[in-house]
Amino acid sequence: MKSSFKAFALAAALAAGMSVTASATECLAPANPGGGWDFTCRQVGQILQEIGVVPNPVLVTNMAGAGGGVAYSHVVSERASDADLIIAASSATTTRLAQNAFSGLTADQVRWLGTIGGDPGVIVVAKDSPYKTLPELVEAVKANPAKVAFAGGSAVGGFDHLKVLMLMSRTGFKDARAIKYIGVDGGADAITQTVGGFTAAMTGDISEISGFIRSGDVRALAVLADSRVPAFPDIPTAKEQGIDMVAVNWRGFYVPKDISDADYARWVDGLTKVAQSEQWQKVMAANGLAPYTLIGEEFETWIDANIAEIQSISREIGIIK
C-alpha cells in the first residue's frame, strides 16, 4: 500500500504537538537540511504564516536525491493534484531539466510558480588584470579564445559554465566549444585559479566571492543582474556595458501540474505578498540575495525561454544530443 509522504509529515507535526489541519501547507525541499532549497522552504514558509497567507505552520519535508530529481519525480507521479504543496527550486532545477538529468522528466510536467530573489552571477578578474571592463574581456575572447580561460565553481555544463557560454552567445560569439572553461570545486578554488594567473577571469555567484571582492584580491567587471547590487554599488551590470545578460541563481518554487487555475492563482497571490513583505526584504539583506521577482505567467514564459537557451548551448558543447 502506497504511503503519502505528506501523511508522514502531518503525523510528525501532530506528534510534535503542532496544530494543523488536513489541508496544511507543505513545502518540499529537494535536498537535505541546510542547503539552498531547505533555506527557501523554511524562510518563505515562515513568512507565509506570519503575513497570513496560510493559517498554520508550513510543514517542511526534505527529500534529497538526484540533484532534485527524486522530489521532482515524486511530485509528478504521486502528488500531481496536491493544491497544498509547493516545491523549492532554483537555477539548478531548470539546468538539470534542460539537460535531461531527471531521466526523461520535462519542465511541462509541473507548473512554475515564481522566483522572488536570487544570487546574481558576477564576472571577476585578478586585481592586476589588463581587462578593465566586461566588453574588453569579451573582445579578448573573440580575438583568441584559446588564450582567455574562465574558471568556475561548477563542472562543465553546470550553471557557472553556462553563464560564460550565454554571455559570449549574447555578444554574437557562437563557437561555444572554443571557449576555455576550468570547472573546480566551488567558488573559492575558482578564485585561486584567477588570482594565481591560471585563468583570465572567474564566474560565480556574488555571495560566494563577496569577501574576495571586498579584500581587493579580485576586481568585478560586471554583475549579471537587472540592476546593481546594493551591497556592491560600484559594480556595473552587464546591461550597463551594452550586453543584455542576466544570470541569477534564482530562488523560487513550482507546484503540481494538475492543481486548478484557482489554486494556482491563490499561490501566485500568496507568493507576490511574500515578495512584497518587509520580512522577505530582511531575509534577502541578511543572506546576500538580490530582488528578482518573476511570478505566475511571466515566470512560466521565462522558464520556457531559459530552458530552450540552456538546451541549445548544451547541445553545442555536447552535454546533450
PDB file of C-alpha atoms in Angstrom:
ATOM      1  CA  MET A   1       0.000   0.000   0.000  1.00  0.00           C
ATOM      2  CA  LYS A   2       1.377   3.372  -1.019  1.00  0.00           C
ATOM      3  CA  SER A   3       2.036   5.813   1.784  1.00  0.00           C
ATOM      4  CA  SER A   4       1.711   9.520   1.170  1.00  0.00           C
ATOM      5  CA  PHE A   5       4.812  11.484   2.003  1.00  0.00           C
ATOM      6  CA  LYS A   6       2.522  14.232   3.188  1.00  0.00           C
ATOM      7  CA  ALA A   7       0.868  11.852   5.651  1.00  0.00           C
ATOM      8  CA  PHE A   8       4.246  11.187   7.249  1.00  0.00           C
ATOM      9  CA  ALA A   9       4.891  14.935   7.516  1.00  0.00           C
ATOM     10  CA  LEU A  10       1.490  15.547   9.089  1.00  0.00           C
ATOM     11  CA  ALA A  11       1.966  12.698  11.542  1.00  0.00           C
ATOM     12  CA  ALA A  12       5.325  14.088  12.592  1.00  0.00           C
ATOM     13  CA  ALA A  13       3.817  17.532  13.080  1.00  0.00           C
ATOM     14  CA  LEU A  14       0.963  16.165  15.183  1.00  0.00           C
ATOM     15  CA  ALA A  15       3.389  14.122  17.287  1.00  0.00           C
ATOM     16  CA  ALA A  16       5.301  17.318  17.970  1.00  0.00           C
ATOM     17  CA  GLY A  17       2.152  18.973  19.223  1.00  0.00           C
ATOM     18  CA  MET A  18       1.610  21.313  16.287  1.00  0.00           C
ATOM     19  CA  SER A  19      -1.892  22.473  15.460  1.00  0.00           C
ATOM     20  CA  VAL A  20      -2.515  21.518  11.846  1.00  0.00           C
ATOM     21  CA  THR A  21      -5.468  20.736   9.625  1.00  0.00           C
ATOM     22  CA  ALA A  22      -5.934  18.181   6.902  1.00  0.00           C
ATOM     23  CA  SER A  23      -5.153  20.888   4.380  1.00  0.00           C
ATOM     24  CA  ALA A  24      -1.908  22.014   5.998  1.00  0.00           C
ATOM     25  CA  THR A  25       0.537  23.546   3.555  1.00  0.00           C
ATOM     26  CA  GLU A  26       3.710  21.600   2.843  1.00  0.00           C
ATOM     27  CA  CYS A  27       6.935  22.823   1.278  1.00  0.00           C
ATOM     28  CA  LEU A  28       9.104  20.138  -0.256  1.00  0.00           C
ATOM     29  CA  ALA A  29      12.849  20.828  -0.164  1.00  0.00           C
ATOM     30  CA  PRO A  30      14.578  18.505  -2.689  1.00  0.00           C
ATOM     31  CA  ALA A  31      17.749  18.190  -0.580  1.00  0.00           C
ATOM     32  CA  ASN A  32      18.950  17.578   2.957  1.00  0.00           C
ATOM     33  CA  PRO A  33      18.554  20.249   5.656  1.00  0.00           C
ATOM     34  CA  GLY A  34      20.953  23.168   5.453  1.00  0.00           C
ATOM     35  CA  GLY A  35      21.087  23.753   1.702  1.00  0.00           C
ATOM     36  CA  GLY A  36      19.592  26.422  -0.524  1.00  0.00           C
ATOM     37  CA  TRP A  37      16.298  24.637  -1.178  1.00  0.00           C
ATOM     38  CA  ASP A  38      15.819  23.934   2.523  1.00  0.00           C
ATOM     39  CA  PHE A  39      16.562  27.610   3.247  1.00  0.00           C
ATOM     40  CA  THR A  40      13.970  28.707   0.680  1.00  0.00           C
ATOM     41  CA  CYS A  41      11.262  26.454   2.118  1.00  0.00           C
ATOM     42  CA  ARG A  42      11.871  27.425   5.711  1.00  0.00           C
ATOM     43  CA  GLN A  43      12.194  31.173   5.196  1.00  0.00           C
ATOM     44  CA  VAL A  44       9.271  31.548   2.816  1.00  0.00           C
ATOM     45  CA  GLY A  45       7.179  29.050   4.787  1.00  0.00           C
ATOM     46  CA  GLN A  46       7.596  31.095   7.949  1.00  0.00           C
ATOM     47  CA  ILE A  47       6.696  34.329   6.160  1.00  0.00           C
ATOM     48  CA  LEU A  48       3.609  32.767   4.549  1.00  0.00           C
ATOM     49  CA  GLN A  49       2.209  32.182   8.022  1.00  0.00           C
ATOM     50  CA  GLU A  50       3.452  35.451   9.521  1.00  0.00           C
ATOM     51  CA  ILE A  51       1.669  37.565   6.907  1.00  0.00           C
ATOM     52  CA  GLY A  52      -1.498  35.452   6.990  1.00  0.00           C
ATOM     53  CA  VAL A  53      -1.338  33.752   3.603  1.00  0.00           C
ATOM     54  CA  VAL A  54      -1.700  30.371   5.358  1.00  0.00           C
ATOM     55  CA  PRO A  55      -3.262  29.885   8.796  1.00  0.00           C
ATOM     56  CA  ASN A  56      -0.920  27.220  10.176  1.00  0.00           C
ATOM     57  CA  PRO A  57       2.826  26.498  10.209  1.00  0.00           C
ATOM     58  CA  VAL A  58       4.128  25.286   6.863  1.00  0.00           C
ATOM     59  CA  LEU A  59       5.468  21.741   7.055  1.00  0.00           C
ATOM     60  CA  VAL A  60       8.937  21.427   5.522  1.00  0.00           C
ATOM     61  CA  THR A  61       9.791  18.000   4.132  1.00  0.00           C
ATOM     62  CA  ASN A  62      13.321  17.196   2.940  1.00  0.00           C
ATOM     63  CA  MET A  63      13.537  14.759   0.041  1.00  0.00           C
ATOM     64  CA  ALA A  64      17.117  14.556  -1.217  1.00  0.00           C
ATOM     65  CA  GLY A  65      18.359  12.668  -4.236  1.00  0.00           C
ATOM     66  CA  ALA A  66      19.467  13.055  -7.844  1.00  0.00           C
ATOM     67  CA  GLY A  67      20.006  16.787  -7.580  1.00  0.00           C
ATOM     68  CA  GLY A  68      16.293  17.397  -7.093  1.00  0.00           C
ATOM     69  CA  GLY A  69      15.200  14.574  -9.380  1.00  0.00           C
ATOM     70  CA  VAL A  70      13.753  12.348  -6.654  1.00  0.00           C
ATOM     71  CA  ALA A  71      11.451  15.114  -5.424  1.00  0.00           C
ATOM     72  CA  TYR A  72      10.502  16.106  -8.969  1.00  0.00           C
ATOM     73  CA  SER A  73       9.545  12.524  -9.844  1.00  0.00           C
ATOM     74  CA  HIS A  74       7.604  12.195  -6.575  1.00  0.00           C
ATOM     75  CA  VAL A  75       5.550  15.302  -7.335  1.00  0.00           C
ATOM     76  CA  VAL A  76       4.854  14.283 -10.937  1.00  0.00           C
ATOM     77  CA  SER A  77       3.903  10.695 -10.172  1.00  0.00           C
ATOM     78  CA  GLU A  78       2.245  10.911  -6.747  1.00  0.00           C
ATOM     79  CA  ARG A  79       1.279  14.491  -5.921  1.00  0.00           C
ATOM     80  CA  ALA A  80       0.174  15.930  -9.263  1.00  0.00           C
ATOM     81  CA  SER A  81      -3.076  17.390  -7.912  1.00  0.00           C
ATOM     82  CA  ASP A  82      -1.980  18.423  -4.401  1.00  0.00           C
ATOM     83  CA  ALA A  83      -3.001  22.074  -4.128  1.00  0.00           C
ATOM     84  CA  ASP A  84      -1.377  22.479  -0.702  1.00  0.00           C
ATOM     85  CA  LEU A  85       2.121  21.596  -1.889  1.00  0.00           C
ATOM     86  CA  ILE A  86       4.889  23.915  -3.066  1.00  0.00           C
ATOM     87  CA  ILE A  87       8.371  22.755  -4.046  1.00  0.00           C
ATOM     88  CA  ALA A  88      11.574  24.769  -3.751  1.00  0.00           C
ATOM     89  CA  ALA A  89      13.536  25.213  -6.971  1.00  0.00           C
ATOM     90  CA  SER A  90      16.465  27.176  -8.365  1.00  0.00           C
ATOM     91  CA  SER A  91      18.618  27.574 -11.460  1.00  0.00           C
ATOM     92  CA  ALA A  92      19.968  24.074 -10.819  1.00  0.00           C
ATOM     93  CA  THR A  93      16.461  22.662 -11.273  1.00  0.00           C
ATOM     94  CA  THR A  94      15.927  24.102 -14.732  1.00  0.00           C
ATOM     95  CA  THR A  95      19.511  23.387 -15.819  1.00  0.00           C
ATOM     96  CA  ARG A  96      19.081  19.702 -14.960  1.00  0.00           C
ATOM     97  CA  LEU A  97      15.697  19.537 -16.656  1.00  0.00           C
ATOM     98  CA  ALA A  98      17.136  21.182 -19.765  1.00  0.00           C
ATOM     99  CA  GLN A  99      19.980  18.644 -19.833  1.00  0.00           C
ATOM    100  CA  ASN A 100      17.625  15.669 -19.268  1.00  0.00           C
ATOM    101  CA  ALA A 101      19.260  14.847 -15.943  1.00  0.00           C
ATOM    102  CA  PHE A 102      15.896  13.818 -14.460  1.00  0.00           C
ATOM    103  CA  SER A 103      15.573  10.658 -16.608  1.00  0.00           C
ATOM    104  CA  GLY A 104      13.105  11.892 -19.192  1.00  0.00           C
ATOM    105  CA  LEU A 105      11.047  14.157 -16.947  1.00  0.00           C
ATOM    106  CA  THR A 106      10.274  17.529 -18.508  1.00  0.00           C
ATOM    107  CA  ALA A 107       9.562  21.053 -17.344  1.00  0.00           C
ATOM    108  CA  ASP A 108       5.952  20.968 -18.533  1.00  0.00           C
ATOM    109  CA  GLN A 109       5.055  18.262 -16.003  1.00  0.00           C
ATOM    110  CA  VAL A 110       4.710  20.875 -13.247  1.00  0.00           C
ATOM    111  CA  ARG A 111       3.514  24.481 -13.037  1.00  0.00           C
ATOM    112  CA  TRP A 112       6.164  27.088 -12.378  1.00  0.00           C
ATOM    113  CA  LEU A 113       5.093  29.441  -9.623  1.00  0.00           C
ATOM    114  CA  GLY A 114       7.750  32.110  -9.310  1.00  0.00           C
ATOM    115  CA  THR A 115      11.059  33.407  -8.089  1.00  0.00           C
ATOM    116  CA  ILE A 116      11.336  36.177  -5.519  1.00  0.00           C
ATOM    117  CA  GLY A 117      15.067  36.566  -5.056  1.00  0.00           C
ATOM    118  CA  GLY A 118      18.388  35.345  -6.265  1.00  0.00           C
ATOM    119  CA  ASP A 119      22.132  35.298  -6.080  1.00  0.00           C
ATOM    120  CA  PRO A 120      23.409  37.324  -9.046  1.00  0.00           C
ATOM    121  CA  GLY A 121      26.233  35.990 -11.163  1.00  0.00           C
ATOM    122  CA  VAL A 122      29.427  38.011 -11.376  1.00  0.00           C
ATOM    123  CA  ILE A 123      32.469  38.122 -13.636  1.00  0.00           C
ATOM    124  CA  VAL A 124      35.746  38.952 -11.867  1.00  0.00           C
ATOM    125  CA  VAL A 125      39.409  39.247 -12.834  1.00  0.00           C
ATOM    126  CA  ALA A 126      42.616  39.461 -10.803  1.00  0.00           C
ATOM    127  CA  LYS A 127      43.371  42.870  -9.328  1.00  0.00           C
ATOM    128  CA  ASP A 128      46.245  43.424 -11.776  1.00  0.00           C
ATOM    129  CA  SER A 129      44.354  42.143 -14.844  1.00  0.00           C
ATOM    130  CA  PRO A 130      44.627  44.208 -18.033  1.00  0.00           C
ATOM    131  CA  TYR A 131      40.856  43.938 -18.516  1.00  0.00           C
ATOM    132  CA  LYS A 132      39.041  46.921 -17.046  1.00  0.00           C
ATOM    133  CA  THR A 133      35.551  46.367 -18.473  1.00  0.00           C
ATOM    134  CA  LEU A 134      33.406  43.418 -19.492  1.00  0.00           C
ATOM    135  CA  PRO A 135      33.468  44.362 -23.200  1.00  0.00           C
ATOM    136  CA  GLU A 136      37.297  44.367 -23.113  1.00  0.00           C
ATOM    137  CA  LEU A 137      37.268  40.801 -21.784  1.00  0.00           C
ATOM    138  CA  VAL A 138      34.681  39.704 -24.334  1.00  0.00           C
ATOM    139  CA  GLU A 139      36.693  41.170 -27.217  1.00  0.00           C
ATOM    140  CA  ALA A 140      39.802  39.359 -25.977  1.00  0.00           C
ATOM    141  CA  VAL A 141      37.918  36.051 -26.043  1.00  0.00           C
ATOM    142  CA  LYS A 142      36.683  36.735 -29.552  1.00  0.00           C
ATOM    143  CA  ALA A 143      40.180  37.596 -30.731  1.00  0.00           C
ATOM    144  CA  ASN A 144      41.832  34.487 -29.277  1.00  0.00           C
ATOM    145  CA  PRO A 145      39.560  32.179 -27.227  1.00  0.00           C
ATOM    146  CA  ALA A 146      42.388  29.698 -26.609  1.00  0.00           C
ATOM    147  CA  LYS A 147      44.273  32.274 -24.542  1.00  0.00           C
ATOM    148  CA  VAL A 148      41.441  33.600 -22.383  1.00  0.00           C
ATOM    149  CA  ALA A 149      40.260  30.932 -19.945  1.00  0.00           C
ATOM    150  CA  PHE A 150      37.491  31.179 -17.353  1.00  0.00           C
ATOM    151  CA  ALA A 151      37.269  29.390 -14.004  1.00  0.00           C
ATOM    152  CA  GLY A 152      34.059  28.491 -12.240  1.00  0.00           C
ATOM    153  CA  GLY A 153      32.812  26.520  -9.261  1.00  0.00           C
ATOM    154  CA  SER A 154      30.623  24.129 -11.252  1.00  0.00           C
ATOM    155  CA  ALA A 155      31.509  21.278 -13.577  1.00  0.00           C
ATOM    156  CA  VAL A 156      31.498  21.577 -17.343  1.00  0.00           C
ATOM    157  CA  GLY A 157      27.884  22.116 -18.356  1.00  0.00           C
ATOM    158  CA  GLY A 158      26.942  23.457 -14.925  1.00  0.00           C
ATOM    159  CA  PHE A 159      25.496  26.884 -14.209  1.00  0.00           C
ATOM    160  CA  ASP A 160      28.841  28.729 -13.882  1.00  0.00           C
ATOM    161  CA  HIS A 161      29.961  27.326 -17.233  1.00  0.00           C
ATOM    162  CA  LEU A 162      26.631  28.226 -18.808  1.00  0.00           C
ATOM    163  CA  LYS A 163      26.975  31.825 -17.617  1.00  0.00           C
ATOM    164  CA  VAL A 164      30.131  32.208 -19.691  1.00  0.00           C
ATOM    165  CA  LEU A 165      28.628  30.498 -22.728  1.00  0.00           C
ATOM    166  CA  MET A 166      25.455  32.588 -22.568  1.00  0.00           C
ATOM    167  CA  LEU A 167      27.491  35.754 -22.102  1.00  0.00           C
ATOM    168  CA  MET A 168      29.533  35.094 -25.209  1.00  0.00           C
ATOM    169  CA  SER A 169      26.482  33.985 -27.174  1.00  0.00           C
ATOM    170  CA  ARG A 170      24.715  37.260 -26.367  1.00  0.00           C
ATOM    171  CA  THR A 171      27.661  39.147 -27.859  1.00  0.00           C
ATOM    172  CA  GLY A 172      27.494  37.224 -31.123  1.00  0.00           C
ATOM    173  CA  PHE A 173      30.197  34.626 -30.460  1.00  0.00           C
ATOM    174  CA  LYS A 174      28.747  31.262 -31.454  1.00  0.00           C
ATOM    175  CA  ASP A 175      31.633  28.792 -31.133  1.00  0.00           C
ATOM    176  CA  ALA A 176      30.839  27.533 -27.636  1.00  0.00           C
ATOM    177  CA  ARG A 177      33.359  24.700 -27.839  1.00  0.00           C
ATOM    178  CA  ALA A 178      36.202  27.163 -28.388  1.00  0.00           C
ATOM    179  CA  ILE A 179      35.634  28.890 -25.042  1.00  0.00           C
ATOM    180  CA  LYS A 180      38.046  27.626 -22.381  1.00  0.00           C
ATOM    181  CA  TYR A 181      36.470  26.825 -19.047  1.00  0.00           C
ATOM    182  CA  ILE A 182      38.027  25.170 -15.992  1.00  0.00           C
ATOM    183  CA  GLY A 183      35.497  23.758 -13.549  1.00  0.00           C
ATOM    184  CA  VAL A 184      36.710  23.358  -9.970  1.00  0.00           C
ATOM    185  CA  ASP A 185      35.128  22.525  -6.635  1.00  0.00           C
ATOM    186  CA  GLY A 186      33.493  25.755  -5.524  1.00  0.00           C
ATOM    187  CA  GLY A 187      33.961  29.489  -5.869  1.00  0.00           C
ATOM    188  CA  ALA A 188      36.980  29.770  -3.586  1.00  0.00           C
ATOM    189  CA  ASP A 189      39.014  27.336  -5.695  1.00  0.00           C
ATOM    190  CA  ALA A 190      37.924  29.127  -8.856  1.00  0.00           C
ATOM    191  CA  ILE A 191      39.111  32.441  -7.402  1.00  0.00           C
ATOM    192  CA  THR A 192      42.503  30.855  -6.691  1.00  0.00           C
ATOM    193  CA  GLN A 193      42.789  29.923 -10.361  1.00  0.00           C
ATOM    194  CA  THR A 194      42.226  33.535 -11.388  1.00  0.00           C
ATOM    195  CA  VAL A 195      44.291  35.231  -8.676  1.00  0.00           C
ATOM    196  CA  GLY A 196      47.146  32.845  -9.487  1.00  0.00           C
ATOM    197  CA  GLY A 197      47.041  33.775 -13.157  1.00  0.00           C
ATOM    198  CA  PHE A 198      45.917  30.357 -14.399  1.00  0.00           C
ATOM    199  CA  THR A 199      42.714  31.817 -15.841  1.00  0.00           C
ATOM    200  CA  ALA A 200      41.867  35.264 -17.140  1.00  0.00           C
ATOM    201  CA  ALA A 201      38.566  35.514 -15.312  1.00  0.00           C
ATOM    202  CA  MET A 202      36.240  33.740 -12.938  1.00  0.00           C
ATOM    203  CA  THR A 203      32.476  33.451 -12.851  1.00  0.00           C
ATOM    204  CA  GLY A 204      30.371  32.585  -9.832  1.00  0.00           C
ATOM    205  CA  ASP A 205      27.607  33.886  -7.587  1.00  0.00           C
ATOM    206  CA  ILE A 206      28.330  37.168  -5.866  1.00  0.00           C
ATOM    207  CA  SER A 207      27.603  35.853  -2.362  1.00  0.00           C
ATOM    208  CA  GLU A 208      30.278  33.146  -2.543  1.00  0.00           C
ATOM    209  CA  ILE A 209      33.053  35.532  -3.600  1.00  0.00           C
ATOM    210  CA  SER A 210      31.989  38.777  -1.949  1.00  0.00           C
ATOM    211  CA  GLY A 211      34.869  38.520   0.559  1.00  0.00           C
ATOM    212  CA  PHE A 212      37.441  38.362  -2.241  1.00  0.00           C
ATOM    213  CA  ILE A 213      35.901  41.416  -3.885  1.00  0.00           C
ATOM    214  CA  ARG A 214      35.940  43.384  -0.624  1.00  0.00           C
ATOM    215  CA  SER A 215      39.544  42.379   0.099  1.00  0.00           C
ATOM    216  CA  GLY A 216      40.680  43.601  -3.301  1.00  0.00           C
ATOM    217  CA  ASP A 217      42.076  40.234  -4.414  1.00  0.00           C
ATOM    218  CA  VAL A 218      39.861  40.473  -7.487  1.00  0.00           C
ATOM    219  CA  ARG A 219      38.086  43.185  -9.441  1.00  0.00           C
ATOM    220  CA  ALA A 220      34.497  42.647 -10.505  1.00  0.00           C
ATOM    221  CA  LEU A 221      33.897  43.611 -14.120  1.00  0.00           C
ATOM    222  CA  ALA A 222      30.163  43.049 -14.048  1.00  0.00           C
ATOM    223  CA  VAL A 223      27.269  41.737 -12.038  1.00  0.00           C
ATOM    224  CA  LEU A 224      24.832  39.719 -14.122  1.00  0.00           C
ATOM    225  CA  ALA A 225      21.672  41.244 -12.678  1.00  0.00           C
ATOM    226  CA  ASP A 226      18.951  43.636 -13.800  1.00  0.00           C
ATOM    227  CA  SER A 227      20.330  46.361 -11.553  1.00  0.00           C
ATOM    228  CA  ARG A 228      23.345  46.982  -9.348  1.00  0.00           C
ATOM    229  CA  VAL A 229      23.508  45.020  -6.114  1.00  0.00           C
ATOM    230  CA  PRO A 230      23.016  47.356  -3.121  1.00  0.00           C
ATOM    231  CA  ALA A 231      25.919  45.768  -1.214  1.00  0.00           C
ATOM    232  CA  PHE A 232      28.259  46.466  -4.177  1.00  0.00           C
ATOM    233  CA  PRO A 233      27.003  49.700  -5.755  1.00  0.00           C
ATOM    234  CA  ASP A 234      30.256  50.294  -7.674  1.00  0.00           C
ATOM    235  CA  ILE A 235      29.979  47.111  -9.757  1.00  0.00           C
ATOM    236  CA  PRO A 236      28.214  47.847 -13.054  1.00  0.00           C
ATOM    237  CA  THR A 237      25.768  45.442 -14.628  1.00  0.00           C
ATOM    238  CA  ALA A 238      26.456  43.763 -17.952  1.00  0.00           C
ATOM    239  CA  LYS A 239      23.448  45.635 -19.332  1.00  0.00           C
ATOM    240  CA  GLU A 240      25.057  48.971 -18.471  1.00  0.00           C
ATOM    241  CA  GLN A 241      28.019  47.894 -20.586  1.00  0.00           C
ATOM    242  CA  GLY A 242      25.907  47.074 -23.613  1.00  0.00           C
ATOM    243  CA  ILE A 243      25.494  43.314 -23.062  1.00  0.00           C
ATOM    244  CA  ASP A 244      21.929  42.159 -22.410  1.00  0.00           C
ATOM    245  CA  MET A 245      22.779  39.419 -19.962  1.00  0.00           C
ATOM    246  CA  VAL A 246      21.165  38.461 -16.657  1.00  0.00           C
ATOM    247  CA  ALA A 247      22.222  35.268 -14.874  1.00  0.00           C
ATOM    248  CA  VAL A 248      20.815  34.930 -11.396  1.00  0.00           C
ATOM    249  CA  ASN A 249      20.815  31.775  -9.306  1.00  0.00           C
ATOM    250  CA  TRP A 250      17.151  32.316  -8.559  1.00  0.00           C
ATOM    251  CA  ARG A 251      15.260  31.065  -5.524  1.00  0.00           C
ATOM    252  CA  GLY A 252      11.683  30.052  -6.188  1.00  0.00           C
ATOM    253  CA  PHE A 253       9.037  27.369  -6.457  1.00  0.00           C
ATOM    254  CA  TYR A 254       6.993  25.121  -8.662  1.00  0.00           C
ATOM    255  CA  VAL A 255       3.649  23.484  -7.866  1.00  0.00           C
ATOM    256  CA  PRO A 256       1.973  20.275  -9.084  1.00  0.00           C
ATOM    257  CA  LYS A 257       0.726  20.260 -12.656  1.00  0.00           C
ATOM    258  CA  ASP A 258      -2.904  19.312 -12.116  1.00  0.00           C
ATOM    259  CA  ILE A 259      -3.977  21.822  -9.488  1.00  0.00           C
ATOM    260  CA  SER A 260      -6.846  24.090 -10.528  1.00  0.00           C
ATOM    261  CA  ASP A 261      -6.323  27.514 -12.068  1.00  0.00           C
ATOM    262  CA  ALA A 262      -7.961  28.988  -8.977  1.00  0.00           C
ATOM    263  CA  ASP A 263      -5.455  27.256  -6.686  1.00  0.00           C
ATOM    264  CA  TYR A 264      -2.584  28.358  -8.919  1.00  0.00           C
ATOM    265  CA  ALA A 265      -3.876  31.949  -8.775  1.00  0.00           C
ATOM    266  CA  ARG A 266      -4.054  31.661  -4.988  1.00  0.00           C
ATOM    267  CA  TRP A 267      -0.389  30.665  -4.873  1.00  0.00           C
ATOM    268  CA  VAL A 268       0.566  33.461  -7.268  1.00  0.00           C
ATOM    269  CA  ASP A 269      -1.131  35.964  -4.973  1.00  0.00           C
ATOM    270  CA  GLY A 270       0.475  34.453  -1.870  1.00  0.00           C
ATOM    271  CA  LEU A 271       3.997  34.460  -3.271  1.00  0.00           C
ATOM    272  CA  THR A 272       3.518  38.032  -4.504  1.00  0.00           C
ATOM    273  CA  LYS A 273       2.652  39.060  -0.953  1.00  0.00           C
ATOM    274  CA  VAL A 274       5.784  37.330   0.360  1.00  0.00           C
ATOM    275  CA  ALA A 275       7.929  39.147  -2.218  1.00  0.00           C
ATOM    276  CA  GLN A 276       6.491  42.486  -1.126  1.00  0.00           C
ATOM    277  CA  SER A 277       6.766  41.806   2.600  1.00  0.00           C
ATOM    278  CA  GLU A 278       9.141  43.544   4.956  1.00  0.00           C
ATOM    279  CA  GLN A 279      10.119  40.128   6.298  1.00  0.00           C
ATOM    280  CA  TRP A 280      11.399  38.937   2.913  1.00  0.00           C
ATOM    281  CA  GLN A 281      13.360  42.154   2.376  1.00  0.00           C
ATOM    282  CA  LYS A 282      15.142  41.485   5.667  1.00  0.00           C
ATOM    283  CA  VAL A 283      15.847  37.857   4.722  1.00  0.00           C
ATOM    284  CA  MET A 284      17.395  38.931   1.422  1.00  0.00           C
ATOM    285  CA  ALA A 285      19.532  41.609   3.064  1.00  0.00           C
ATOM    286  CA  ALA A 286      20.749  39.214   5.755  1.00  0.00           C
ATOM    287  CA  ASN A 287      21.670  36.489   3.268  1.00  0.00           C
ATOM    288  CA  GLY A 288      23.178  38.426   0.362  1.00  0.00           C
ATOM    289  CA  LEU A 289      20.268  37.898  -2.013  1.00  0.00           C
ATOM    290  CA  ALA A 290      19.088  40.439  -4.560  1.00  0.00           C
ATOM    291  CA  PRO A 291      15.485  41.146  -5.588  1.00  0.00           C
ATOM    292  CA  TYR A 292      14.495  39.026  -8.569  1.00  0.00           C
ATOM    293  CA  THR A 293      10.749  38.752  -8.885  1.00  0.00           C
ATOM    294  CA  LEU A 294       9.002  36.842 -11.662  1.00  0.00           C
ATOM    295  CA  ILE A 295       5.701  35.282 -10.632  1.00  0.00           C
ATOM    296  CA  GLY A 296       2.935  33.406 -12.413  1.00  0.00           C
ATOM    297  CA  GLU A 297       2.586  33.578 -16.181  1.00  0.00           C
ATOM    298  CA  GLU A 298       5.624  35.844 -16.514  1.00  0.00           C
ATOM    299  CA  PHE A 299       7.757  33.242 -14.728  1.00  0.00           C
ATOM    300  CA  GLU A 300       6.375  30.369 -16.808  1.00  0.00           C
ATOM    301  CA  THR A 301       7.275  32.228 -20.006  1.00  0.00           C
ATOM    302  CA  TRP A 302      10.761  32.947 -18.659  1.00  0.00           C
ATOM    303  CA  ILE A 303      11.283  29.301 -17.697  1.00  0.00           C
ATOM    304  CA  ASP A 304      10.442  28.153 -21.253  1.00  0.00           C
ATOM    305  CA  ALA A 305      12.937  30.580 -22.781  1.00  0.00           C
ATOM    306  CA  ASN A 306      15.630  29.766 -20.216  1.00  0.00           C
ATOM    307  CA  ILE A 307      15.370  26.021 -20.767  1.00  0.00           C
ATOM    308  CA  ALA A 308      15.444  26.461 -24.544  1.00  0.00           C
ATOM    309  CA  GLU A 309      18.630  28.534 -24.315  1.00  0.00           C
ATOM    310  CA  ILE A 310      20.332  26.057 -21.974  1.00  0.00           C
ATOM    311  CA  GLN A 311      19.390  23.165 -24.260  1.00  0.00           C
ATOM    312  CA  SER A 312      20.790  24.947 -27.303  1.00  0.00           C
ATOM    313  CA  ILE A 313      24.112  25.709 -25.636  1.00  0.00           C
ATOM    314  CA  SER A 314      24.295  22.253 -24.034  1.00  0.00           C
ATOM    315  CA  ARG A 315      23.935  20.666 -27.457  1.00  0.00           C
ATOM    316  CA  GLU A 316      26.720  22.842 -28.824  1.00  0.00           C
ATOM    317  CA  ILE A 317      29.155  21.640 -26.165  1.00  0.00           C
ATOM    318  CA  GLY A 318      27.984  18.018 -26.309  1.00  0.00           C
ATOM    319  CA  ILE A 319      26.269  17.745 -22.921  1.00  0.00           C
ATOM    320  CA  ILE A 320      23.082  16.573 -24.661  1.00  0.00           C
ATOM    321  CA  LYS A 321      22.323  15.386 -28.187  1.00  0.00           C
TER     322      LYS A 321
END
